[in-house]
């Protein structure tokens, strides 16, 4: 079940995200960040346990970034990440955001959903707000992908 | 026409920005950049009347069980009609649904919040986390706002 989180879910969310972050798969997130941005997140619950999470962070009226997508190891490979991204895209659509992007090391998951790869430099400068705080900056090895929610004529 | 209270959409970002900064310029609330409005747009409710945003308010989750009512602003012509009250009541309902136990506000309108069931509290009694915003405030440390808090579990 994919649902919006409650504050009681934050510990589990932080653990799942930061276990993946320790392996260099995504940026670590403090509990403070998760609390402050809780409304950005969705969680996947199985048998009463949080097994995955992801967030859509709005940067401007026309742009949202998918952040902190993580699934606990025993639950990987079951389409949970895909279901989380689909839920985030649905939310973005309801907010009438035209465009969602992601920096990722796992482009396949996103490409299967219709995201397409773009040159990082074509994204608005606004996206660098997070990047300059990244330990890897400026030697970023993530791939930038974009999803257009507005139908192209 | 009665104003409709609804979650903010990204298209409301400019109206929220203008409303908040109109009062911020008078020193009545903290200013908010356009970027900060967009980044926290999911925290916001707006009051819409005749297709126009006439009020806004946000629920910021602070830490664990504590939330904060922020950026509560009603346009000049629409005040004293209960719109702010309806926004705060709905923010408190959301707070309960998310699992927050207490919600505070730093305000110049203490009586308004008291009438909604909040009670006064010493600013120093609030957790240090709230000072992250305060230390960036132009008025710090000479804050003239008052702290109020409501315990949702008692409601």
CSV table of C-alpha atoms in Angstrom, one decimal, chain B:
chain,number,residue,atom,x,y,z
B,1,UNK,CA,-19.6,34.7,-1.6
B,2,UNK,CA,-18.0,32.5,1.0
B,3,UNK,CA,-14.3,31.8,0.6
B,4,UNK,CA,-13.4,28.2,-0.1
B,5,UNK,CA,-10.5,26.8,1.9
B,6,UNK,CA,-8.4,24.3,-0.2
B,7,UNK,CA,-4.8,23.0,-0.4
B,8,UNK,CA,-2.6,25.3,-2.4
B,9,UNK,CA,-1.6,24.5,-6.0
B,10,UNK,CA,1.6,25.6,-7.6
B,11,UNK,CA,-0.4,28.2,-9.5
B,12,UNK,CA,-1.2,29.9,-6.2
B,13,UNK,CA,2.5,30.5,-5.5
B,14,UNK,CA,2.7,34.1,-6.7
B,15,UNK,CA,-0.5,35.0,-4.8
B,16,UNK,CA,0.8,33.5,-1.6
B,17,UNK,CA,4.2,35.2,-2.0
B,18,UNK,CA,2.5,38.6,-2.5
B,19,UNK,CA,0.1,38.1,0.5
B,20,UNK,CA,2.8,37.0,2.9
B,21,UNK,CA,5.3,39.8,1.9
B,22,UNK,CA,2.6,42.5,2.0
B,23,UNK,CA,2.4,41.8,5.8
B,24,UNK,CA,6.1,41.0,6.1
B,25,UNK,CA,6.9,44.6,4.8
B,26,UNK,CA,4.8,45.9,7.7
B,27,UNK,CA,6.9,43.8,10.1
B,28,UNK,CA,3.9,41.6,11.0
B,29,UNK,CA,5.3,38.3,9.7
B,30,UNK,CA,8.4,36.8,8.3
B,31,UNK,CA,9.1,37.4,4.6
B,32,UNK,CA,9.2,34.4,2.3
B,33,UNK,CA,11.0,34.1,-1.0
B,34,UNK,CA,9.2,32.9,-4.0
B,35,UNK,CA,11.4,29.9,-4.0
B,36,UNK,CA,10.6,29.1,-0.4
B,37,UNK,CA,6.9,29.4,-1.1
B,38,UNK,CA,7.1,26.8,-3.9
B,39,UNK,CA,9.3,24.5,-1.9
B,40,UNK,CA,6.7,24.5,0.9
B,41,UNK,CA,3.6,24.8,-1.2
B,42,UNK,CA,2.3,21.4,0.1
B,43,UNK,CA,2.2,22.9,3.6
B,44,UNK,CA,-0.2,25.6,2.5
B,45,UNK,CA,-3.9,26.0,2.5
B,46,UNK,CA,-5.4,29.0,0.6
B,47,UNK,CA,-8.8,30.7,0.8
B,48,UNK,CA,-10.2,31.4,-2.6
B,49,UNK,CA,-13.0,33.8,-3.3
B,50,UNK,CA,-14.3,34.8,-6.7
B,51,UNK,CA,-11.4,33.0,-8.3
B,52,UNK,CA,-8.9,35.0,-6.2
B,53,UNK,CA,-6.6,33.9,-3.3
B,54,UNK,CA,-7.6,36.1,-0.3
B,55,UNK,CA,-5.9,34.1,2.4
B,56,UNK,CA,-3.3,31.6,3.2
B,57,UNK,CA,-1.7,29.6,6.0
B,58,UNK,CA,0.8,26.8,6.4
B,59,UNK,CA,1.5,23.9,8.7
B,60,UNK,CA,5.2,23.3,9.1
B,61,UNK,CA,6.2,20.1,10.8
B,62,UNK,CA,9.0,21.0,13.2
B,63,UNK,CA,10.1,17.8,14.8
B,64,UNK,CA,8.4,14.6,15.9
B,65,UNK,CA,5.1,15.6,17.4
B,66,UNK,CA,5.4,19.4,17.1
B,67,UNK,CA,4.1,21.5,14.3
B,68,UNK,CA,3.9,25.3,13.6
B,69,UNK,CA,1.2,27.4,12.0
B,70,UNK,CA,3.1,29.8,9.7
B,71,UNK,CA,2.5,32.4,7.1
B,72,UNK,CA,-1.1,33.0,8.1
B,73,UNK,CA,-2.3,36.0,6.1
B,74,UNK,CA,-5.7,37.3,5.0
B,75,UNK,CA,-6.0,40.1,2.4
B,76,UNK,CA,-7.0,43.5,3.8
B,77,UNK,CA,-10.5,43.6,2.4
B,78,UNK,CA,-11.4,40.1,3.6
B,79,UNK,CA,-10.3,40.2,7.3
B,80,UNK,CA,-12.8,39.8,10.2
B,81,UNK,CA,-14.9,37.3,8.2
B,82,UNK,CA,-13.6,34.1,9.9
B,83,UNK,CA,-11.4,33.1,7.0
B,84,UNK,CA,-8.2,32.9,9.2
B,85,UNK,CA,-10.1,30.9,11.8
B,86,UNK,CA,-11.3,28.4,9.1
B,87,UNK,CA,-7.7,28.1,7.8
B,88,UNK,CA,-6.2,27.4,11.2
B,89,UNK,CA,-9.0,24.9,12.1
B,90,UNK,CA,-8.3,23.0,9.0
B,91,UNK,CA,-4.5,23.1,9.5
B,92,UNK,CA,-5.0,21.7,13.0
B,93,UNK,CA,-7.2,18.9,11.5
B,94,UNK,CA,-4.3,18.1,9.1
B,95,UNK,CA,-1.9,18.2,12.0
B,96,UNK,CA,-3.9,15.6,13.9
B,97,UNK,CA,-4.1,13.4,10.8
B,98,UNK,CA,-0.3,13.5,10.3
B,99,UNK,CA,0.1,12.5,14.0
B,100,UNK,CA,1.2,15.7,15.5
B,101,UNK,CA,0.4,16.2,19.2
B,102,UNK,CA,1.1,19.9,19.6
B,103,UNK,CA,1.0,22.9,17.3
B,104,UNK,CA,2.5,26.3,18.1
B,105,UNK,CA,2.6,29.7,16.5
B,106,UNK,CA,4.7,32.8,16.9
B,107,UNK,CA,2.2,35.7,16.3
B,108,UNK,CA,1.2,39.3,16.8
B,109,UNK,CA,-2.4,38.1,17.0
B,110,UNK,CA,-2.3,36.3,20.3
B,111,UNK,CA,-6.0,36.8,21.1
B,112,UNK,CA,-7.0,35.3,17.7
B,113,UNK,CA,-5.1,32.1,18.6
B,114,UNK,CA,-6.4,32.0,22.2
B,115,UNK,CA,-10.0,32.1,20.8
B,116,UNK,CA,-9.1,28.9,18.8
B,117,UNK,CA,-8.0,27.0,21.9
B,118,UNK,CA,-4.3,27.9,21.9
B,119,UNK,CA,-2.7,29.0,25.2
B,120,UNK,CA,0.2,31.3,25.8
B,121,UNK,CA,3.6,29.8,26.3
B,122,UNK,CA,7.1,31.1,27.0
B,123,UNK,CA,9.2,31.2,23.8
B,124,UNK,CA,12.0,29.6,25.8
B,125,UNK,CA,9.8,26.6,26.5
B,126,UNK,CA,9.7,25.7,22.8
B,127,UNK,CA,12.4,23.3,21.5
B,128,UNK,CA,15.6,24.8,20.1
B,129,UNK,CA,14.8,23.6,16.6
B,130,UNK,CA,12.4,26.5,16.1
B,131,UNK,CA,15.3,29.0,16.5
B,132,UNK,CA,16.7,28.0,13.1
B,133,UNK,CA,14.2,30.4,11.6
B,134,UNK,CA,14.4,32.9,14.4
B,135,UNK,CA,18.2,33.4,14.1
B,136,UNK,CA,17.7,34.4,10.5
B,137,UNK,CA,15.0,36.9,11.3
B,138,UNK,CA,15.9,40.6,11.1
B,139,UNK,CA,14.3,41.2,14.5
B,140,UNK,CA,16.4,38.5,16.3
B,141,UNK,CA,16.9,38.6,19.3
B,142,UNK,CA,14.4,41.4,19.9
B,143,UNK,CA,11.4,39.4,19.0
B,144,UNK,CA,8.1,41.1,19.5
B,145,UNK,CA,5.9,38.1,18.6
B,146,UNK,CA,4.2,36.0,21.2
B,147,UNK,CA,4.2,32.2,21.4
B,148,UNK,CA,1.0,30.2,21.6
B,149,UNK,CA,0.5,26.5,21.6
B,150,UNK,CA,-2.4,24.0,21.4
B,151,UNK,CA,-2.3,20.4,22.6
B,152,UNK,CA,-4.3,18.4,20.0
B,153,UNK,CA,-4.7,15.4,22.1
B,154,UNK,CA,-6.8,17.4,24.6
B,155,UNK,CA,-9.1,18.5,21.8
